[in-house]
PDB file of C-alpha atoms (C1' of nucleotides) in Angstrom:
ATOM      1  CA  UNK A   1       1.108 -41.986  44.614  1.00 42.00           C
ATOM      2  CA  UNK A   2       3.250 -41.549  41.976  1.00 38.00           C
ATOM      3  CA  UNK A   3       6.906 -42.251  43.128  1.00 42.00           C
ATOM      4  CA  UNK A   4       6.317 -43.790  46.028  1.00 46.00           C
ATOM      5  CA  UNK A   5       6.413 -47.631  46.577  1.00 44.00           C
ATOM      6  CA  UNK A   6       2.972 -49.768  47.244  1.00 45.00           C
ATOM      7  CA  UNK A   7       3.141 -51.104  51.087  1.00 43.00           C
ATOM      8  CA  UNK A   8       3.977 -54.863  51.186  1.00 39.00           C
ATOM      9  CA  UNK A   9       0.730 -57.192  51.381  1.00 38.00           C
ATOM     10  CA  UNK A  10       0.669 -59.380  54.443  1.00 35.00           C
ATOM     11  CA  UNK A  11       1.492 -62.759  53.754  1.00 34.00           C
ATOM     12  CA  UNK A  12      -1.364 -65.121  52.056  1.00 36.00           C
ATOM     13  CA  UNK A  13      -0.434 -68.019  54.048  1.00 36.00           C
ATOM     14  CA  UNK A  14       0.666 -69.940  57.066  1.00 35.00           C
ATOM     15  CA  UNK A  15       4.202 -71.387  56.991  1.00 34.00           C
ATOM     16  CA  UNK A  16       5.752 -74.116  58.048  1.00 34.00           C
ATOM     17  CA  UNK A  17       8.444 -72.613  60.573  1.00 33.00           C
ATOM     18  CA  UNK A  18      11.278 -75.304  59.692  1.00 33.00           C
ATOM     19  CA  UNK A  19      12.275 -74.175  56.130  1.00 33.00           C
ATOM     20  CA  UNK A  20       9.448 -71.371  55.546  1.00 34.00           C
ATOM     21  CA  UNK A  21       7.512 -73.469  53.042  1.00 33.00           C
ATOM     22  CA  UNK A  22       3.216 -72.715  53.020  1.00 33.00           C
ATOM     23  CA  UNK A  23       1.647 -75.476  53.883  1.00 31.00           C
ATOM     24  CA  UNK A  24       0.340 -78.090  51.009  1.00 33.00           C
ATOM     25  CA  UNK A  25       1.159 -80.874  49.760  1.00 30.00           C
ATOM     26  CA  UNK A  26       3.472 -80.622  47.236  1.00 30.00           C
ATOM     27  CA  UNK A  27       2.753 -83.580  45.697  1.00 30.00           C
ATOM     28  CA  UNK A  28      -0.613 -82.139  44.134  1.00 31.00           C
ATOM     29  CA  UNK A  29       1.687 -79.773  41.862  1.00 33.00           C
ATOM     30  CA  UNK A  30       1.574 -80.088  37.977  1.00 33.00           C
ATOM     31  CA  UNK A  31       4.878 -81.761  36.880  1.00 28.00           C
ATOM     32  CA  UNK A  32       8.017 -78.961  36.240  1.00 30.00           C
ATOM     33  CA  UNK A  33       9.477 -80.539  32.993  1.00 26.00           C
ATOM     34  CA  UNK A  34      11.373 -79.002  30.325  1.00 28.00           C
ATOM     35  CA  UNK A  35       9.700 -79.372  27.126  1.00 31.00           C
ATOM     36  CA  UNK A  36      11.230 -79.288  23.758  1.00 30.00           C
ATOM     37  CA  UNK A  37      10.166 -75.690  22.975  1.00 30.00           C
ATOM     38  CA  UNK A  38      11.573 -74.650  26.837  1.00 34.00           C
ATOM     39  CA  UNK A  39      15.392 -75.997  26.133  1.00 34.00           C
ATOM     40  CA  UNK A  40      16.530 -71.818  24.818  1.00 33.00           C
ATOM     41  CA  UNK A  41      15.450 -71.075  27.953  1.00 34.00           C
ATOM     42  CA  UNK A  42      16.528 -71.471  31.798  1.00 32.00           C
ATOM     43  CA  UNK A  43      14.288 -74.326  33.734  1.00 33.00           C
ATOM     44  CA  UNK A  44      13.002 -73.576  37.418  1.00 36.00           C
ATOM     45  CA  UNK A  45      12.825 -76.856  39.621  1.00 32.00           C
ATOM     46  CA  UNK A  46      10.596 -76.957  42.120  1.00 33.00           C
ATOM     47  CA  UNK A  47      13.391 -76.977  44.653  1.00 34.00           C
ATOM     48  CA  UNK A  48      14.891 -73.424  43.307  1.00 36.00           C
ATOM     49  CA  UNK A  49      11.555 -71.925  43.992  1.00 37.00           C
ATOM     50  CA  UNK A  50      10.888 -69.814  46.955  1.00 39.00           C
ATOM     51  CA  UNK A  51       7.261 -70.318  47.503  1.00 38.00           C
ATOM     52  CA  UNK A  52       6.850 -67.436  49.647  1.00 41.00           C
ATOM     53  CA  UNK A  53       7.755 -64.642  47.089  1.00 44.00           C
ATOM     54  CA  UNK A  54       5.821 -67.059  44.440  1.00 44.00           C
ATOM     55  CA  UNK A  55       2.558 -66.529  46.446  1.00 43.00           C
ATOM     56  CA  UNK A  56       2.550 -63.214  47.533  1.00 44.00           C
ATOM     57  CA  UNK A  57       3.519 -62.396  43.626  1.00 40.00           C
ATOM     58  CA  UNK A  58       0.281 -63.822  42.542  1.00 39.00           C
ATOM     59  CA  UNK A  59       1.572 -66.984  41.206  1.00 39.00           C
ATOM     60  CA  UNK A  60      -0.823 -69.147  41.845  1.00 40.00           C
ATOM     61  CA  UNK A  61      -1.284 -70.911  38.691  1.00 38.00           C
ATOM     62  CA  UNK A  62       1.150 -73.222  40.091  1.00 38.00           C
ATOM     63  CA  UNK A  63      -2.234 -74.314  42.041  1.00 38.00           C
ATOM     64  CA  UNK A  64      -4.209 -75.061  38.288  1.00 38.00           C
ATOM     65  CA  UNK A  65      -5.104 -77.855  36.741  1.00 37.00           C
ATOM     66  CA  UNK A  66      -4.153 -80.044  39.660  1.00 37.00           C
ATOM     67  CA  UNK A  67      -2.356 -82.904  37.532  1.00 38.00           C
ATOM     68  CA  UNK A  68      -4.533 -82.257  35.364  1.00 39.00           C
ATOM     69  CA  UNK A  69      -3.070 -84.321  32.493  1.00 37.00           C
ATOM     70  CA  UNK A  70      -5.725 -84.461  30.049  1.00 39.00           C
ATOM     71  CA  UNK A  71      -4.211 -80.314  29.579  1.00 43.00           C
ATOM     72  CA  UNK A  72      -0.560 -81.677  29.292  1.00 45.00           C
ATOM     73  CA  UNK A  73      -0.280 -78.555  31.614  1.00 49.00           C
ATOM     74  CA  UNK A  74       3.859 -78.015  31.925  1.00 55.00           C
ATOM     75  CA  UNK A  75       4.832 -74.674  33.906  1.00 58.00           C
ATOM     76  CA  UNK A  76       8.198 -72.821  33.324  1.00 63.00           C
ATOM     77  CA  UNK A  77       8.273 -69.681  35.578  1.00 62.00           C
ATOM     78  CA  UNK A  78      10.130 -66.362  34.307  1.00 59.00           C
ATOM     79  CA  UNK A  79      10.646 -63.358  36.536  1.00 53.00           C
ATOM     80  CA  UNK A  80      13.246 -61.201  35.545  1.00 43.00           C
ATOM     81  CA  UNK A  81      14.378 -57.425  34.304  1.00 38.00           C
ATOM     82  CA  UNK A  82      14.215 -58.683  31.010  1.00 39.00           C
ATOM     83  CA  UNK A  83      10.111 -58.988  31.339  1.00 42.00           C
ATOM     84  CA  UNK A  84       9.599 -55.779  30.075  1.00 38.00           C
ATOM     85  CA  UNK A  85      11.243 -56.888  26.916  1.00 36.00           C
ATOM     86  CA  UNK A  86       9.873 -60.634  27.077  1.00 38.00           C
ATOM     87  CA  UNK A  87       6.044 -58.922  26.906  1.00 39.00           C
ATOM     88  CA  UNK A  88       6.933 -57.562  23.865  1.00 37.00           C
ATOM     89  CA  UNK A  89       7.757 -60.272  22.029  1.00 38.00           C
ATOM     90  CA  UNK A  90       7.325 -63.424  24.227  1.00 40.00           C
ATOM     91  CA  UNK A  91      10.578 -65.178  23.864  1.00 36.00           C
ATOM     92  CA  UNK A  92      11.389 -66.063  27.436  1.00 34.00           C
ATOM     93  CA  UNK A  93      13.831 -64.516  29.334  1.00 33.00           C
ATOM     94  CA  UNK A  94      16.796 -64.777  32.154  1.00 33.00           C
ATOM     95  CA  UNK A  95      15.395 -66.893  35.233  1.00 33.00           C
ATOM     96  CA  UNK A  96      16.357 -64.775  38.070  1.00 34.00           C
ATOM     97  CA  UNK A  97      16.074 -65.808  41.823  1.00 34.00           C
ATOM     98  CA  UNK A  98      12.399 -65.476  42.973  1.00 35.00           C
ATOM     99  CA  UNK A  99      13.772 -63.302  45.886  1.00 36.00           C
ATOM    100  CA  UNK A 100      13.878 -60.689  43.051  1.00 40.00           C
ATOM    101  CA  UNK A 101      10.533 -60.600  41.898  1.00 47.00           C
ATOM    102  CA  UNK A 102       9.506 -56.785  43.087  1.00 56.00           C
ATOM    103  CA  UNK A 103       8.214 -53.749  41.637  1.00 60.00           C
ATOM    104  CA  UNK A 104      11.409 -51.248  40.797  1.00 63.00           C
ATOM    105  CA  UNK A 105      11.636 -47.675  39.912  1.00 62.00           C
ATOM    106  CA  UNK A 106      13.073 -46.181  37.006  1.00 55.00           C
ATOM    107  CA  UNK A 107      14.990 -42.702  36.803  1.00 54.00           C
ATOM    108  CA  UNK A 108      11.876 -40.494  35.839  1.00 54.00           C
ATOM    109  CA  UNK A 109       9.756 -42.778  35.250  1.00 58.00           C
ATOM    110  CA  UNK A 110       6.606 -44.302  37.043  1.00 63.00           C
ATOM    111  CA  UNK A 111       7.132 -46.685  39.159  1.00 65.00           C
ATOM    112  CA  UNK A 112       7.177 -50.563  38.019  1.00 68.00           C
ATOM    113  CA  UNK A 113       5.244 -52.920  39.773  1.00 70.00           C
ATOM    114  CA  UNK A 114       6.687 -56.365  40.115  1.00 73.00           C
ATOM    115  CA  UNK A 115       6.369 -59.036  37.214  1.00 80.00           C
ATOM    116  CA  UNK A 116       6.214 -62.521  36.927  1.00 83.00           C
ATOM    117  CA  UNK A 117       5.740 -64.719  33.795  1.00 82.00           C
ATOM    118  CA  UNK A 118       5.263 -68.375  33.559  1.00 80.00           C
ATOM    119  CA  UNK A 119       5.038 -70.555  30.256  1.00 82.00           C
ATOM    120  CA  UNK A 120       2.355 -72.910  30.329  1.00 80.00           C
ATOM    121  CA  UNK A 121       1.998 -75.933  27.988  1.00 79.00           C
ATOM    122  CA  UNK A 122      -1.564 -76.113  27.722  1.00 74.00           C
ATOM    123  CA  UNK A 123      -4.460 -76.084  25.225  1.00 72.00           C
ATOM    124  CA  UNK A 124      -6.611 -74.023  27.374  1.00 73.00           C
ATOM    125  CA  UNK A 125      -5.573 -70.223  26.976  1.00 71.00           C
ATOM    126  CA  UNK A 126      -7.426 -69.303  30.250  1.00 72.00           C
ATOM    127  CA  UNK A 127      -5.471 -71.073  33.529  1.00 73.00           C
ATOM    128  CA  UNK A 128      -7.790 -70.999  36.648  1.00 75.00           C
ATOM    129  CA  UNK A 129      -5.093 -69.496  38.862  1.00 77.00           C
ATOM    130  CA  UNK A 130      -7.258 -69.342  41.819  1.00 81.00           C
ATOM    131  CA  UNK A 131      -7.825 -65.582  41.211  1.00 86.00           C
ATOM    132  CA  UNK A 132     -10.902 -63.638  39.984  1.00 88.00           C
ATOM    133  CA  UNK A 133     -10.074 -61.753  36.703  1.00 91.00           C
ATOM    134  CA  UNK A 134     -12.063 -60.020  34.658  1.00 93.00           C
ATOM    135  CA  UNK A 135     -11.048 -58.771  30.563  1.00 94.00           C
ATOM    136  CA  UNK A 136     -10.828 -55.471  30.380  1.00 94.00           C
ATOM    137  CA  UNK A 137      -8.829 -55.673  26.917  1.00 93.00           C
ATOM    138  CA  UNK A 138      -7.347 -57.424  23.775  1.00 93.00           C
ATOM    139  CA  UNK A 139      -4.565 -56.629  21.024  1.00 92.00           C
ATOM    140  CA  UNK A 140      -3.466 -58.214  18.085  1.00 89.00           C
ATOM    141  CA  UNK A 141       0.435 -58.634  18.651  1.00 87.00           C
ATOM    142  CA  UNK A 142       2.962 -57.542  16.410  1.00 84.00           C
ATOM    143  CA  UNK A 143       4.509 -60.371  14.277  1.00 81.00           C
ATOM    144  CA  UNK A 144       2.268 -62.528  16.145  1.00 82.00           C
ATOM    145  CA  UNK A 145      -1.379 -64.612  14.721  1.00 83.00           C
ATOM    146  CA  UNK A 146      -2.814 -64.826  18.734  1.00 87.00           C
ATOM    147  CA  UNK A 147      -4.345 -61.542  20.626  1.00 90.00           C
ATOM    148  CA  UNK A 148      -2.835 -60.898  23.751  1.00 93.00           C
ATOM    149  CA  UNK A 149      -5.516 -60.692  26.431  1.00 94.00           C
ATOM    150  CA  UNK A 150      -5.491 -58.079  29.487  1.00 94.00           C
ATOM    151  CA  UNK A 151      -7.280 -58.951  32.708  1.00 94.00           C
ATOM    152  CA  UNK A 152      -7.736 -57.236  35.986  1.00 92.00           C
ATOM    153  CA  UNK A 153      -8.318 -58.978  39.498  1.00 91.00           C
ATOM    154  CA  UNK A 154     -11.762 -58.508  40.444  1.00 88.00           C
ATOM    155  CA  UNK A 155     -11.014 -58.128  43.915  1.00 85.00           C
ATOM    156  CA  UNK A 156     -12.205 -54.046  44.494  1.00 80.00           C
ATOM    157  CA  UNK A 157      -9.096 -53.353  46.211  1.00 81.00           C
ATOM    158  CA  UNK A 158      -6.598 -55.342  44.584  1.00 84.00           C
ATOM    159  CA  UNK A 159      -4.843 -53.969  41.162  1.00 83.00           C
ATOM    160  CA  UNK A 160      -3.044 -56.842  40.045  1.00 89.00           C
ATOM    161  CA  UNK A 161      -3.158 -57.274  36.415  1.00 91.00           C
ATOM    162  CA  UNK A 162      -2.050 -60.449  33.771  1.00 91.00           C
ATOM    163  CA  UNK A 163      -1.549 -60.487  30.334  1.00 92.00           C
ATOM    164  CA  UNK A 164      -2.335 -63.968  28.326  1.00 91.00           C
ATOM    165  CA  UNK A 165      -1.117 -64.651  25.012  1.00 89.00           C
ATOM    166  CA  UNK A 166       0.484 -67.651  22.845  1.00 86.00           C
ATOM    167  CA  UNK A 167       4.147 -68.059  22.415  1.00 82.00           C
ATOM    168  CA  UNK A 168       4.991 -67.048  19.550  1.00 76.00           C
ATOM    169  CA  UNK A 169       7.287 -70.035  18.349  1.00 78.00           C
ATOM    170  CA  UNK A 170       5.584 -72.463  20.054  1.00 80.00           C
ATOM    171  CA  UNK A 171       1.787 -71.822  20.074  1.00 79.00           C
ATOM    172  CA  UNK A 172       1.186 -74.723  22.138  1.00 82.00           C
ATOM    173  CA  UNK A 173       2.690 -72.645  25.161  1.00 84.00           C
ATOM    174  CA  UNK A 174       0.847 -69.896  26.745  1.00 86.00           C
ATOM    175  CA  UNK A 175       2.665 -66.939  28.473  1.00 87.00           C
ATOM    176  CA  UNK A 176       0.891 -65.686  31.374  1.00 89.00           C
ATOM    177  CA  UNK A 177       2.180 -62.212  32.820  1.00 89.00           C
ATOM    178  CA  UNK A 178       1.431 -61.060  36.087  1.00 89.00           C
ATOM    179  CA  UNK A 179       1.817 -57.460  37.182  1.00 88.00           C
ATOM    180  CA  UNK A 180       1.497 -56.342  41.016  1.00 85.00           C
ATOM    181  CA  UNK A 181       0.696 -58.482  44.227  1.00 84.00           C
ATOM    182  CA  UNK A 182      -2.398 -59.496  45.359  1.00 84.00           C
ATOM    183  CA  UNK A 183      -3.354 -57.607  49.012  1.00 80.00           C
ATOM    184  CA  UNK A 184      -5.719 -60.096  49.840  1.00 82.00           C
ATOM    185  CA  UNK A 185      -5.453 -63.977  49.849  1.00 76.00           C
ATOM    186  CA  UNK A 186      -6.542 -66.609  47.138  1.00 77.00           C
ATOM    187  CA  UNK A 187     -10.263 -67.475  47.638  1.00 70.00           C
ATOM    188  CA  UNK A 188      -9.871 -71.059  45.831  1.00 72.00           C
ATOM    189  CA  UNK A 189      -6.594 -71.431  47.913  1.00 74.00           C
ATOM    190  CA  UNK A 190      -7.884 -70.759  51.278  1.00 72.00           C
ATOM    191  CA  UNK A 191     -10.976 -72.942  50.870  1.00 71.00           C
ATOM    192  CA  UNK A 192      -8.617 -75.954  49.775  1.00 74.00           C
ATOM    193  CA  UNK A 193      -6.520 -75.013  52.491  1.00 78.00           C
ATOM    194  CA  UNK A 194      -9.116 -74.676  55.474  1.00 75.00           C
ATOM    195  CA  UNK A 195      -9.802 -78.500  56.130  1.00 76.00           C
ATOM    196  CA  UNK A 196      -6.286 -79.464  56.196  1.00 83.00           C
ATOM    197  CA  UNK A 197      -5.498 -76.311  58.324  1.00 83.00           C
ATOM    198  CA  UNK A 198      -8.720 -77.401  60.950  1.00 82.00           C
ATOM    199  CA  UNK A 199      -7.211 -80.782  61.076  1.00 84.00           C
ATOM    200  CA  UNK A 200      -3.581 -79.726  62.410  1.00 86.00           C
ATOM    201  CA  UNK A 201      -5.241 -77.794  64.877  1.00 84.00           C
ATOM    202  CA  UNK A 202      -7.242 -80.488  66.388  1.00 84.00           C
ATOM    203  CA  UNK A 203      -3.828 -82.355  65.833  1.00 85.00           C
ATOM    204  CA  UNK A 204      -2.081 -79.801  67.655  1.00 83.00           C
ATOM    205  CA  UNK A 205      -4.201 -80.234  70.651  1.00 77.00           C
ATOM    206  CA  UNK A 206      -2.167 -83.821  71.278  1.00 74.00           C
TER     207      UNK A 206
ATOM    208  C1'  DC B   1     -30.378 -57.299  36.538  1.00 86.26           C
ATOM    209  C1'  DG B   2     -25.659 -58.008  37.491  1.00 86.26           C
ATOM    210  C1'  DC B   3     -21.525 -59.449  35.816  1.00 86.26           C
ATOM    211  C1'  DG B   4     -18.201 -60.601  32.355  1.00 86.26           C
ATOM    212  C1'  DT B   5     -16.683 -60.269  27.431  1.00 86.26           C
ATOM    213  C1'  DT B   6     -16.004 -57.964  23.085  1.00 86.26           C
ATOM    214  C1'  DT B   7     -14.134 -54.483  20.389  1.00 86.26           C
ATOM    215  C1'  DG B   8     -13.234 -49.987  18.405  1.00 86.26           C
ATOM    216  C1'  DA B   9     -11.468 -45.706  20.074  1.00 86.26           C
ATOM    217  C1'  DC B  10      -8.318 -43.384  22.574  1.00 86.26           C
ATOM    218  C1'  DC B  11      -3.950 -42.388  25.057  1.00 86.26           C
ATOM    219  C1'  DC B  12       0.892 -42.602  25.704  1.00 86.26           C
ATOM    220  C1'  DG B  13       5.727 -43.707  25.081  1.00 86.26           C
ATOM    221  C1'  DC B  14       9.255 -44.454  21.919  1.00 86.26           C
ATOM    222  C1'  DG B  15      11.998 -44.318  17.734  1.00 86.26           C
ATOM    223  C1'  DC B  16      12.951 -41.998  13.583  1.00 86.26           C
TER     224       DC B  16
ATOM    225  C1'  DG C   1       6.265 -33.805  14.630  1.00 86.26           C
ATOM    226  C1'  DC C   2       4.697 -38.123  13.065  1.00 86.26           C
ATOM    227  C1'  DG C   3       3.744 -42.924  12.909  1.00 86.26           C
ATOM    228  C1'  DC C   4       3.677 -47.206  15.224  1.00 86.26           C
ATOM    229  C1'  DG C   5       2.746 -50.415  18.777  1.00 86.26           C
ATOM    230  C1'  DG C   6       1.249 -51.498  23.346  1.00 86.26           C
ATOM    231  C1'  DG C   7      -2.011 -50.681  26.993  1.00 86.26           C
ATOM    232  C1'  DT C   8      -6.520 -49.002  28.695  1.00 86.26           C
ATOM    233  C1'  DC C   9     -11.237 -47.308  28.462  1.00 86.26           C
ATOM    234  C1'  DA C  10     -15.981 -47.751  27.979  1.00 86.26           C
ATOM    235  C1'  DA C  11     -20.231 -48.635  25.407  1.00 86.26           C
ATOM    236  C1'  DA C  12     -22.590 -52.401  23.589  1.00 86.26           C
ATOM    237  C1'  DC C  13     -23.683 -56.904  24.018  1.00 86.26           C
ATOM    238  C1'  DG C  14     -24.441 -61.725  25.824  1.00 86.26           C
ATOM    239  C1'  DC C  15     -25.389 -64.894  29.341  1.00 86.26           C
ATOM    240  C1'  DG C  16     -27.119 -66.967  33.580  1.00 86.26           C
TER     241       DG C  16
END
DNA sequence: CGCGTTTGACCCGCGC
DNA sequence: GCGCGGGTCAAACGCG
């Protein structure tokens, strides 16, 4: 398959025709302040954020924690061509239009899948994102004290994989990478989703 | 027993 | 070619 780009996974949810937003409420989303340790880098607001491209690139951590502020949870949402780079040595990056978050291809090389980081101030390294994971690996990190962790979606046909490790400055931030799109929709999200979707169709019956 | 985690070994790309 | 660092594999292990 090598060379050749994955097909595009239908999209997880419904949308609101008007402005092509999912349907939620909005309201139940962890705060998106800048923290101290975020000023070096670029801040996402929730209005620059095109949901659709966020959920169909995996992104559902924005789902966690739901104000959960016992965690002090504070998201900051990196998806750029400088990832590759930002992996390596967790700094942040250049914030980049979430239109552009897809898989590229390099001259003779494989091909990249898309990738999507988001800094998380949190004391919890593992953010329920919705997902199913499972480890399949950890590294120590060059010039860093905190492993990096490597899970897998446990989904049989999905391939989507995220890295977990602490900033390195700031250890009180963790740096989630995803890699790939899920082809199948968020189990956690469509349960939460399935009594507010029942009641607008018995409202749409009036 | 099934599933998830741990962890050392292995592989691969890159820079020198 | 060699060494280093990042990423993955897979056997062993733990837990419910």
């Amino acid at each position: 398959m090598e060379g050749q780009e994955p097909p595009l996974p239908p999209p997880p949810l419904p949308l609101n025709t008007t402005n092509n937003l999912p349907l939620f409420d909005t309201r139940n989303f962890p705060p998106l302040i800048s923290s101290q340790a975020m000023q070096d880098t670029p801040q996402v607001g929730s209005a620059d954020i095109d949901w659709v491209s966020l959920l169909t690139a995996s992104n559902n951590s924005i789902f966690n924690n739901n104000n959960n502020s016992a965690n002090n949870n504070l998201m900051h949402m990196s998806s750029n061509a400088s990832l590759t780079s930002m992996t390596n040595n967790v700094n942040g990056g250049d914030i980049q239009n979430a239109n552009q978050i897809k898989g590229k291809f390099r001259k003779g090389k494989k091909y990249e899948p898309p990738r999507i980081a988001f800094h998380t101030k949190s004391s919890e390294d593992i953010l329920d994102d919705g997902y199913k994971w499972r480890k399949y690996g950890q590294k120590s990190v060059k010039n860093s004290s905190h492993p990096r962790s490597y899970y897998r979606c446990t989904h049989h046909t999905c391939n989507v994989k995220k890295q977990i490790q602490r900033h390195s400055k700031d250890t009180s931030i963790v740096v989630t990478t995803y890699e790939g799109i899920h082809n199948h929709p968020c189990e956690k999200l469509m349960e939460t989703l399935s009594p507010l979707l029942r009641q607008l169709q018995f409202l749409a019956r009036f």
